[in-house]
Short mmCIF file of C-alpha atoms and ligand atoms in Angstrom, two decimals:
data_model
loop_
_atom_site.label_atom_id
_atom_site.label_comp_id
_atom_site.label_asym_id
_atom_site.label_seq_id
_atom_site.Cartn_x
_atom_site.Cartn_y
_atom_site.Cartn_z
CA UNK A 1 -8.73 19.10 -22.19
CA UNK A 2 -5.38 18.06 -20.11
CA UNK A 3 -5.19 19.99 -16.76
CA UNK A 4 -2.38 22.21 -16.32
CA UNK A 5 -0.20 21.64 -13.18
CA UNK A 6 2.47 22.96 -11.62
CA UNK A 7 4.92 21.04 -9.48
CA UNK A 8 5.94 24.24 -6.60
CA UNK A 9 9.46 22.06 -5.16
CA UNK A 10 12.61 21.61 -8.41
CA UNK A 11 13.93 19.67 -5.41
CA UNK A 12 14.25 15.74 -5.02
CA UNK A 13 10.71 15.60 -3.70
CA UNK A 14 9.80 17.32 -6.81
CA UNK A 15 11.49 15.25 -8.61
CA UNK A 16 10.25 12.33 -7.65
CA UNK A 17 6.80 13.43 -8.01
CA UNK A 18 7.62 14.49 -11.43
CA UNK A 19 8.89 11.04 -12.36
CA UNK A 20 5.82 9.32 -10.59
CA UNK A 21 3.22 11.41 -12.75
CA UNK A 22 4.45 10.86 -16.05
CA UNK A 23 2.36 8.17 -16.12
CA UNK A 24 -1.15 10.56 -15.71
CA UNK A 25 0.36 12.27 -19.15
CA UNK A 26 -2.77 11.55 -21.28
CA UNK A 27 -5.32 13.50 -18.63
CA UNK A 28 -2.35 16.23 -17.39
CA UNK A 29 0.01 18.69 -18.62
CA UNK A 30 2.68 19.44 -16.14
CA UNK A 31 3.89 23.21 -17.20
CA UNK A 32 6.81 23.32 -14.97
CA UNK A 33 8.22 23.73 -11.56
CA UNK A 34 8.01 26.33 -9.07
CA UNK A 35 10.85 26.99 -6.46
CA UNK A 36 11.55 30.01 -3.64
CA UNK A 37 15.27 29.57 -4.38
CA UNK A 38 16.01 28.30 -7.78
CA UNK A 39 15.54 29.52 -11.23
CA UNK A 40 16.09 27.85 -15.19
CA UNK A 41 15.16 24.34 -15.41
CA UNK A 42 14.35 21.57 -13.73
CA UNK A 43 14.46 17.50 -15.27
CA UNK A 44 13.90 19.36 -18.63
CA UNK A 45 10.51 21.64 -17.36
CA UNK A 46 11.33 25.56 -16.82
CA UNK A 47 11.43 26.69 -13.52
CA UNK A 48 8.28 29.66 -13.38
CA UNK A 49 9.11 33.18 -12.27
CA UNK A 50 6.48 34.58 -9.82
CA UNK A 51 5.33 36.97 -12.88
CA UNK A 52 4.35 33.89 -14.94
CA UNK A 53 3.02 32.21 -12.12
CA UNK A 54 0.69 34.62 -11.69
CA UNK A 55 -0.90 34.64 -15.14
CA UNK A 56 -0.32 31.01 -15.32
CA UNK A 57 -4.12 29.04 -13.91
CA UNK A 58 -3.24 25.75 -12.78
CA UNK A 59 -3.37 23.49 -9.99
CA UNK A 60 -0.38 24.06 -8.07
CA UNK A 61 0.76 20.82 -6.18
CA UNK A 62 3.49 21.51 -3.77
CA UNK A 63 6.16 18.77 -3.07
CA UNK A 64 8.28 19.70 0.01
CA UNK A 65 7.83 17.50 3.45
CA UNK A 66 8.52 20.23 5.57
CA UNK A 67 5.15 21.42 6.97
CA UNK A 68 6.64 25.16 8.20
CA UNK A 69 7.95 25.29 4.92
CA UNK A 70 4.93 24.34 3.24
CA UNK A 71 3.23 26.84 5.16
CA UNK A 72 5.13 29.65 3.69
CA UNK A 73 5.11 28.50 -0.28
CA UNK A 74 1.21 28.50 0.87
CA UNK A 75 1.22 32.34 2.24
CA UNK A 76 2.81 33.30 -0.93
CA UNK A 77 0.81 31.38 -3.37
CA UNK A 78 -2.16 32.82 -1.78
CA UNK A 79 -1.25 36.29 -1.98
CA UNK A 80 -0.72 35.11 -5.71
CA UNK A 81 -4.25 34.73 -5.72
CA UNK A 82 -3.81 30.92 -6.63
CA UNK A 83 -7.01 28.93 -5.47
CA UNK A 84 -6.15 24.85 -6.35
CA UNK A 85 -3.73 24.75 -3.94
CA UNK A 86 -2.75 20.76 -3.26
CA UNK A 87 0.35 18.99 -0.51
CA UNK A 88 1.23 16.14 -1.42
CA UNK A 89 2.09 14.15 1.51
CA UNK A 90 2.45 10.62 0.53
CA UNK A 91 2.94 7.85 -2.52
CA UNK A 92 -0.19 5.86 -1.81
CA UNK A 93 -1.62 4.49 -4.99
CA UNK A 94 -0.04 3.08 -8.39
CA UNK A 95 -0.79 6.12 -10.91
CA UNK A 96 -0.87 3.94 -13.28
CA UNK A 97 -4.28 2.85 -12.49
CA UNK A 98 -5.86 5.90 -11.44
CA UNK A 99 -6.88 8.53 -12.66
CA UNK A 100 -5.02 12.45 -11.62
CA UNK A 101 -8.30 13.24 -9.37
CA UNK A 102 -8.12 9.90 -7.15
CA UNK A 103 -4.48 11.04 -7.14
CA UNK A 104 -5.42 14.33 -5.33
CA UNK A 105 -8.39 12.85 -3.39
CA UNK A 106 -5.74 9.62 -1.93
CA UNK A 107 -2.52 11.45 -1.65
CA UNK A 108 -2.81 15.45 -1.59
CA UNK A 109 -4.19 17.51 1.26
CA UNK A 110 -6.31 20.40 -0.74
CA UNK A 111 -5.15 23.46 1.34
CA UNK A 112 -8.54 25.76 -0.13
CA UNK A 113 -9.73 25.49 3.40
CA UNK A 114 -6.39 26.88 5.09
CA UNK A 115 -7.90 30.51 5.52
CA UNK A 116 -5.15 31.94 6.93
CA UNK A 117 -6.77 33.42 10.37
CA UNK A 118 -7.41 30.06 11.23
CA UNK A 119 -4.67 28.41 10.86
CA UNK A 120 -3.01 25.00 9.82
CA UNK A 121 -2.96 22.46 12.98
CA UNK A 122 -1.01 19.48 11.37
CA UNK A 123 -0.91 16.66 13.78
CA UNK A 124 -3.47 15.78 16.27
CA UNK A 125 -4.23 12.25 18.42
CA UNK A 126 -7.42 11.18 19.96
CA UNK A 127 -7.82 7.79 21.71
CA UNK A 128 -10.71 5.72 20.92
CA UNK A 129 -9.78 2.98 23.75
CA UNK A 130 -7.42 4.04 26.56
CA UNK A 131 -5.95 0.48 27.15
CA UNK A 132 -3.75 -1.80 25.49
CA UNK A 133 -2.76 -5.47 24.83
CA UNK A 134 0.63 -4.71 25.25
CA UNK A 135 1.48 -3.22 28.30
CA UNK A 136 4.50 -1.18 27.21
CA UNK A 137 6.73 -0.53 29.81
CA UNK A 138 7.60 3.50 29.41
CA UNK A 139 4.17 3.99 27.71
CA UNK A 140 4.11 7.58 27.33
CA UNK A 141 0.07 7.58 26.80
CA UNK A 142 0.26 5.65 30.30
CA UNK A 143 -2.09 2.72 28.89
CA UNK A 144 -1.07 -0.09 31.23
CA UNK A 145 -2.95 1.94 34.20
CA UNK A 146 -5.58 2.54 32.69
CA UNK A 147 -9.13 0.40 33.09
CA UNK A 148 -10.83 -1.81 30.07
CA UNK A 149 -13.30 0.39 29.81
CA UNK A 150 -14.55 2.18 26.06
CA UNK A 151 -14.81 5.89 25.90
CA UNK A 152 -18.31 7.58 25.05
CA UNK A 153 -18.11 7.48 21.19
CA UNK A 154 -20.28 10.40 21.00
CA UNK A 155 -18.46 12.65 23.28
CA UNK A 156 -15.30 11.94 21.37
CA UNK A 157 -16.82 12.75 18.16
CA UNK A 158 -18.38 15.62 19.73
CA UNK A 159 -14.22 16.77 20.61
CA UNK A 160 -13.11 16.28 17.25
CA UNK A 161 -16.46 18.50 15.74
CA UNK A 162 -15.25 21.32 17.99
CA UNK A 163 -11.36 21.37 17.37
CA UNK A 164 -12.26 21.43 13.73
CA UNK A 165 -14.50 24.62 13.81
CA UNK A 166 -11.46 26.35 15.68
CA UNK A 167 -8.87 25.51 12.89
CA UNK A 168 -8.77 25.75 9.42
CA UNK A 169 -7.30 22.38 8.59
CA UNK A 170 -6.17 19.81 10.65
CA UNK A 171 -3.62 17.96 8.44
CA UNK A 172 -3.22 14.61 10.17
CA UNK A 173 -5.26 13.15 12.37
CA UNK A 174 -4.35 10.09 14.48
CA UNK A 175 -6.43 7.45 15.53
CA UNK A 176 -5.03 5.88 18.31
CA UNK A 177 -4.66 4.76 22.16
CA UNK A 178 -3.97 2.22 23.93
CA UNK A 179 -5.12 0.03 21.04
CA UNK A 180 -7.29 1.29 18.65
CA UNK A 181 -8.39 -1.86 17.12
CA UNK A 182 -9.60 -2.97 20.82
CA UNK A 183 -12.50 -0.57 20.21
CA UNK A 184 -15.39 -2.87 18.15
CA UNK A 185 -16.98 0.76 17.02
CA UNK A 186 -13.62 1.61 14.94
CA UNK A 187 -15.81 1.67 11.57
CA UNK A 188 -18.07 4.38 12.99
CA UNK A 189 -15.41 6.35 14.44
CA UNK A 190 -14.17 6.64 11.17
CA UNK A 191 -16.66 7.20 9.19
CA UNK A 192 -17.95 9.72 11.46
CA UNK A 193 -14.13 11.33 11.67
CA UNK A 194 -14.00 11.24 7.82
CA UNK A 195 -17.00 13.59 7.70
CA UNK A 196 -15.91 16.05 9.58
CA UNK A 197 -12.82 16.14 8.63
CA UNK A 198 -12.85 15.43 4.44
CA UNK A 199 -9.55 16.71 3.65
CA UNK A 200 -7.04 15.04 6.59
CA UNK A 201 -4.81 13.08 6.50
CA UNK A 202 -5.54 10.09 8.66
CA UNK A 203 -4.07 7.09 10.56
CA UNK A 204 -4.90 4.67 12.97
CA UNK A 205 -1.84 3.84 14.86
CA UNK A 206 -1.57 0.20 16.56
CA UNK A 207 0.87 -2.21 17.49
CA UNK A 208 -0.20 -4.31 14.32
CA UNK A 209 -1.51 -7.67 16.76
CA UNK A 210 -5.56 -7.30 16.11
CA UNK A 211 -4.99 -6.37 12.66
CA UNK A 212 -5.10 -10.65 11.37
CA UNK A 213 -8.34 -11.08 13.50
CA UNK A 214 -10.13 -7.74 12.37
CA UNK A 215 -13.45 -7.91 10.84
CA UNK A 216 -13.04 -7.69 6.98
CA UNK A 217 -15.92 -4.41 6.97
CA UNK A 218 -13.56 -2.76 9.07
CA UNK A 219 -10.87 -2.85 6.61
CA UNK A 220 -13.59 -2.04 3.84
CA UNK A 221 -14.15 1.01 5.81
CA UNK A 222 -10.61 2.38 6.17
CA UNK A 223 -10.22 2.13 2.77
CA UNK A 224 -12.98 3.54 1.63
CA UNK A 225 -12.34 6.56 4.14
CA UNK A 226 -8.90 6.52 2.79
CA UNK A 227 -7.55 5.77 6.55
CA UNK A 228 -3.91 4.28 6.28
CA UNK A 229 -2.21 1.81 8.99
CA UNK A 230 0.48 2.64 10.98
CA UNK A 231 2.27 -0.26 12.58
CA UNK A 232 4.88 0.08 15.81
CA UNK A 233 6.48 -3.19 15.13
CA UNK A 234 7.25 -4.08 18.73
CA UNK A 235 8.78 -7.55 19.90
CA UNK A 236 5.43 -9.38 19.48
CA UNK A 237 4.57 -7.68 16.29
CA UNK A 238 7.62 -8.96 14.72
CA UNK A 239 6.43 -12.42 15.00
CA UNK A 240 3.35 -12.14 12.71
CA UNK A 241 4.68 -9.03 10.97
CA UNK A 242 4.16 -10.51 7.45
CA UNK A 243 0.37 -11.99 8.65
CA UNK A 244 -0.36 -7.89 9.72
CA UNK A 245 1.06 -7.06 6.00
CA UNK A 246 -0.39 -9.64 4.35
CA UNK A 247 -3.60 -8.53 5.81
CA UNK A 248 -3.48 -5.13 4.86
CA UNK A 249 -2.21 -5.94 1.40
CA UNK A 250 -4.78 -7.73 0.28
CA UNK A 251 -7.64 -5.18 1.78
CA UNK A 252 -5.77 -2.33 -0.36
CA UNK A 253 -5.06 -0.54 2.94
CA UNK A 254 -1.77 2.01 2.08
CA UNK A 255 0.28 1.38 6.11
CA UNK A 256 3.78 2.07 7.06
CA UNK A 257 6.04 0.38 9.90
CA UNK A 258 7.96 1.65 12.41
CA UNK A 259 10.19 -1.52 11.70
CA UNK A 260 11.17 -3.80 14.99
CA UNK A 261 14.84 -3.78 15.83
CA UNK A 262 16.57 -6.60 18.30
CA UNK A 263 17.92 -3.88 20.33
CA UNK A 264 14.71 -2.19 20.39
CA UNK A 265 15.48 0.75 23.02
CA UNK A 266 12.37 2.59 25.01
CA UNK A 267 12.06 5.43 27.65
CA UNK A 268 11.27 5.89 31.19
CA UNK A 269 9.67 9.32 29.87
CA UNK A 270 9.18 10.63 33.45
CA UNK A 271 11.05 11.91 36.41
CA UNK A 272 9.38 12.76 39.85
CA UNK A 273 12.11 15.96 39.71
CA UNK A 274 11.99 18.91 37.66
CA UNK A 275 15.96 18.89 37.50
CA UNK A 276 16.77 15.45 37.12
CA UNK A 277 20.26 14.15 36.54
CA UNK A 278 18.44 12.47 33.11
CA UNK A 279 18.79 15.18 30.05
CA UNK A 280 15.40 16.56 29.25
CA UNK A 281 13.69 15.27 26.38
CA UNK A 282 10.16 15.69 24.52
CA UNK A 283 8.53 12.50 22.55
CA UNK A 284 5.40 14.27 21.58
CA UNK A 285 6.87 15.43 18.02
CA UNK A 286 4.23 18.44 18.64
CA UNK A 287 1.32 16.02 18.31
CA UNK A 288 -1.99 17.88 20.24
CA UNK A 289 -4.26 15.20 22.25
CA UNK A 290 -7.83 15.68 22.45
CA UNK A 291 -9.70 13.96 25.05
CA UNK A 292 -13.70 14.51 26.87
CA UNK A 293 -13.58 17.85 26.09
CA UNK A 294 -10.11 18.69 26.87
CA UNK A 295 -6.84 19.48 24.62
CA UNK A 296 -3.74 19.79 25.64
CA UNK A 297 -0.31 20.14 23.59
CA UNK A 298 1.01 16.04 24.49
CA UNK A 299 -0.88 12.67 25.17
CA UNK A 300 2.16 13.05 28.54
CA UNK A 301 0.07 15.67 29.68
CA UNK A 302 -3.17 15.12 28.82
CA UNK A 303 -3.14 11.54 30.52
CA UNK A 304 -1.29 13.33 34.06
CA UNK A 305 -3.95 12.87 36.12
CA UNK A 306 -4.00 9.28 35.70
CA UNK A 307 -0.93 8.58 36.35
CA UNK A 308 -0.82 11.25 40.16
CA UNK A 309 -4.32 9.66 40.87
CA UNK A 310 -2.46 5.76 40.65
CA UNK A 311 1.28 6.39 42.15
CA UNK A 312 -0.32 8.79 44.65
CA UNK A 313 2.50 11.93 43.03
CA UNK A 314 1.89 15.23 42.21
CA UNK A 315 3.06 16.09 38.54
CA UNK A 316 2.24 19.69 37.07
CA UNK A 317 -0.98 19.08 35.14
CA UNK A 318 -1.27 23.00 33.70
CA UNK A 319 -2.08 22.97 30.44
CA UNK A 320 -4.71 21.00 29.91
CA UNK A 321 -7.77 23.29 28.47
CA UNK A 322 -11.04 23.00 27.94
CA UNK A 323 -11.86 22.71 24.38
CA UNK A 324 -14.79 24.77 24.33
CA UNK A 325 -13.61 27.36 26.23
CA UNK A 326 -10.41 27.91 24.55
CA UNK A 327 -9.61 30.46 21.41
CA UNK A 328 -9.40 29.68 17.70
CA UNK A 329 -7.01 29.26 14.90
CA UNK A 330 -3.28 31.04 15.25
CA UNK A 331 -4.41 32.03 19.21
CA UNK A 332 -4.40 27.97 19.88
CA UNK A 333 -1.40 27.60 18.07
CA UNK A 334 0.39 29.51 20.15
CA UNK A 335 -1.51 28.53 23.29
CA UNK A 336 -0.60 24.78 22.98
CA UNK A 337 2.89 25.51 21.84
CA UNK A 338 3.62 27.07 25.72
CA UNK A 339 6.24 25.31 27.55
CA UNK A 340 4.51 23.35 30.39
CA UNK A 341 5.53 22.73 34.03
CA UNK A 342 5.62 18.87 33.10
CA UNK A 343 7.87 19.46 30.60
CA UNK A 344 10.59 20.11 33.02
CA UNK A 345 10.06 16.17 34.01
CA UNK A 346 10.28 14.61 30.20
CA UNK A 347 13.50 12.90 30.32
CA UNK A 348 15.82 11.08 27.84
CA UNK A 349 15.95 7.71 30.28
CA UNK A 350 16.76 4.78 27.70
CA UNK A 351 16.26 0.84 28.65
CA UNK A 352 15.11 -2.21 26.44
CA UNK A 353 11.40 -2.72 25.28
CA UNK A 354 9.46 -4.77 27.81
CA UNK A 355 6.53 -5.52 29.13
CA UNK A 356 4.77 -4.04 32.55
CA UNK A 357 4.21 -7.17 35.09
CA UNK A 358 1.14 -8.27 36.66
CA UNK A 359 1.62 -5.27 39.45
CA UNK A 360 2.20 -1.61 37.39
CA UNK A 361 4.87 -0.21 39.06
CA UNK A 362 5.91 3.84 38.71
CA UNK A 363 9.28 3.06 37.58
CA UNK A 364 7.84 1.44 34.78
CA UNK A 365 7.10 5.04 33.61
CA UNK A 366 9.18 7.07 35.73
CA UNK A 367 12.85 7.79 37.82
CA UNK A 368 12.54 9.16 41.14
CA UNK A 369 16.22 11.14 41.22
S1 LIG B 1 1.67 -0.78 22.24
FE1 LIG B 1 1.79 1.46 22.28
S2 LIG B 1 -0.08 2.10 23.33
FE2 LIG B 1 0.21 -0.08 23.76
S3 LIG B 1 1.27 -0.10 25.72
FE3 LIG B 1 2.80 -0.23 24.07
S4 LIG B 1 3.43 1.90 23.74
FE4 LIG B 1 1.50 1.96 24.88
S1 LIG B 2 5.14 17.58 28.75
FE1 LIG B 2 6.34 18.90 27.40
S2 LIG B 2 8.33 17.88 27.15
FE2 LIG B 2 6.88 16.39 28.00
S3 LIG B 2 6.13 15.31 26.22
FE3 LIG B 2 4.69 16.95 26.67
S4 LIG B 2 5.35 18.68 25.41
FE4 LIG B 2 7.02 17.20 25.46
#
């Protein structure tokens, strides 16, 4: 028996998703769209009223990008009553050699676990090695200061166990630094990551250079976890960009790229003043850090200390909580969405991509003005 689906979106995401699963025809039944705003048809499929929807059992796969939005089709569907409740967040796989349940499993978040008191957290970062091969000048996780030293794996599992029993879901999870790929444990960390977290969405984020001297079982690894690559193609990157795809290609690793431009331009994130002549600006896209215990709403902030305890300065550090000691679900939410003292110093200070010199200097990172 075909399973009945329902594409919520009679948008261009929908659409497209639409188009893409023609292909799973045999196994699936697509009954129609679903849309807040529109009504009739849709690429030939009826557009469902709410009263149909309700009568109507099938998986519902929602199509829109935007996660607020997303949020609220999700409210609504639930108060429906509906149960298979899927995102679908990315075109990872070629449907036409898979089947519609690796579909789900490799390219939709299932949003069962999203009881609403706890919440939807859907983008946080943890660093599994703190430095970097790179250096960045401007690096807003302040990597160039810090020493080659490897975090305590298990007390950085042990921060990712406790976030997740204070949220519902955490829809993308970042595995990052520094370098990530620095870190010879990267396997375990993701296995053990995947099993806490079975339904997220998640990424290890590097500056692509390891990735043609990796160990093949680490590759095996991500893509059994379903981990995908992102690459920041910085100047060096560019030079063995295809090697890093290549790489990837041929482990079946799904990775995006943040593509290199000549004019690459890069930030000065900080000023020592809280009115600087710079315009204010924030780079943390809302992504939460976690990190020995602590969370706190940007990696800017949760990496603060470091950078007062090596240019001798004084920058706000409130804000920064202890994990355990801090409340659950929408209560966190709001918590980490506070305004900050620091963010009064996050400034809009453009210059070209380069690297720090043999001596780190503050105005690699900051302006005093
Ligand atoms: S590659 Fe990324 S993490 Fe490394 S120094 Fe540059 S900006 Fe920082
Ligand atoms: S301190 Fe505030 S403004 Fe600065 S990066 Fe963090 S959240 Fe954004």
């Amino acid at each position: 028996m075909s399973k009945k689906i329902i594409l919520y979106g009679a948008g261009t995401e929908g659409e497209k998703l639409l188009r893409r699963m023609e292909v799973l025809q045999d196994t699936i039944e697509i009954i129609g769209f679903a849309d807040s705003f529109k009504t009739g048809h849709c690429c030939g499929y009826p557009i469902l009223s709410w009263e149909r929807m309700e009568t109507t059992e099938a998986d519902i796969i929602i199509t829109v990008k935007d996660q607020m939005v997303m949020e609220e089709i999700y409210d609504r569907l639930v108060r429906l009553k509906k149960e298979n409740i899927y995102w679908h967040y990315d075109d990872r796989v070629s449907l036409h050699t898979v089947t519609y349940d690796v579909f789900l499993l490799k390219e939709c978040i299932c949003l069962k676990n999203c009881v609403s008191e706890k919440g939807i957290l859907s983008r946080v970062e943890m660093h599994i090695c703190d430095y970097c091969n790179l250096n960045c000048s401007g690096c807003t996780h302040f990597s160039p200061i810090f020493e080659r030293r490897l975090p305590d794996r298990e007390k950085r599992i042990a921060d990712v166990q406790k976030l997740s029993e204070k949220v519902g879901v955490i829809l993308r999870f970042f595995i990052m630094g520094g370098e990530p790929f620095l870190n010879p444990d990267m396997a375990q960390y993701i296995e053990d990551i995947r099993r806490i977290l079975p339904d997220t969405d998640l990424w290890v984020v590097t500056n692509g250079l390891p990735i043609p001297g990796i160990k093949e079982d680490v590759l095996t690894c991500m893509r059994q976890n379903n981990v995908a690559v992102s690459i920041s193609e910085y100047e060096p990157t560019h030079y063995v960009i295809d090697k890093i795809k290549a790489r990837l290609e041929n482990a079946g690793i799904h990775y995006n790229i943040r593509p290199y431009d000549i004019k690459q331009k890069f930030i000065r994130p900080l000023s020592l003043s809280d009115n600087s002549k710079y315009n204010q600006r924030c780079i943390s896209e809302g992504c939460i850090n976690i990190c020995d215990g602590k969370i706190a709403r940007c990696p800017t902030l949760m990496y603060i200390d470091r950078f007062n305890e090596i240019f001798g300065t004084a920058l706000p550090n409130d804000g920064i909580y202890e994990l355990a000691d801090c409340p659950s679900g929408e209560k966190l939410m709001t918590l980490l969405q506070k305004e900050v003292p620091l963010c009064s110093h996050c400034v809009e200070n453009e210059t070209e991509w380069s690297r720090c010199g043999s001596k780190v200097k503050l105005s690699d990172f900051a302006v005093v003005d």
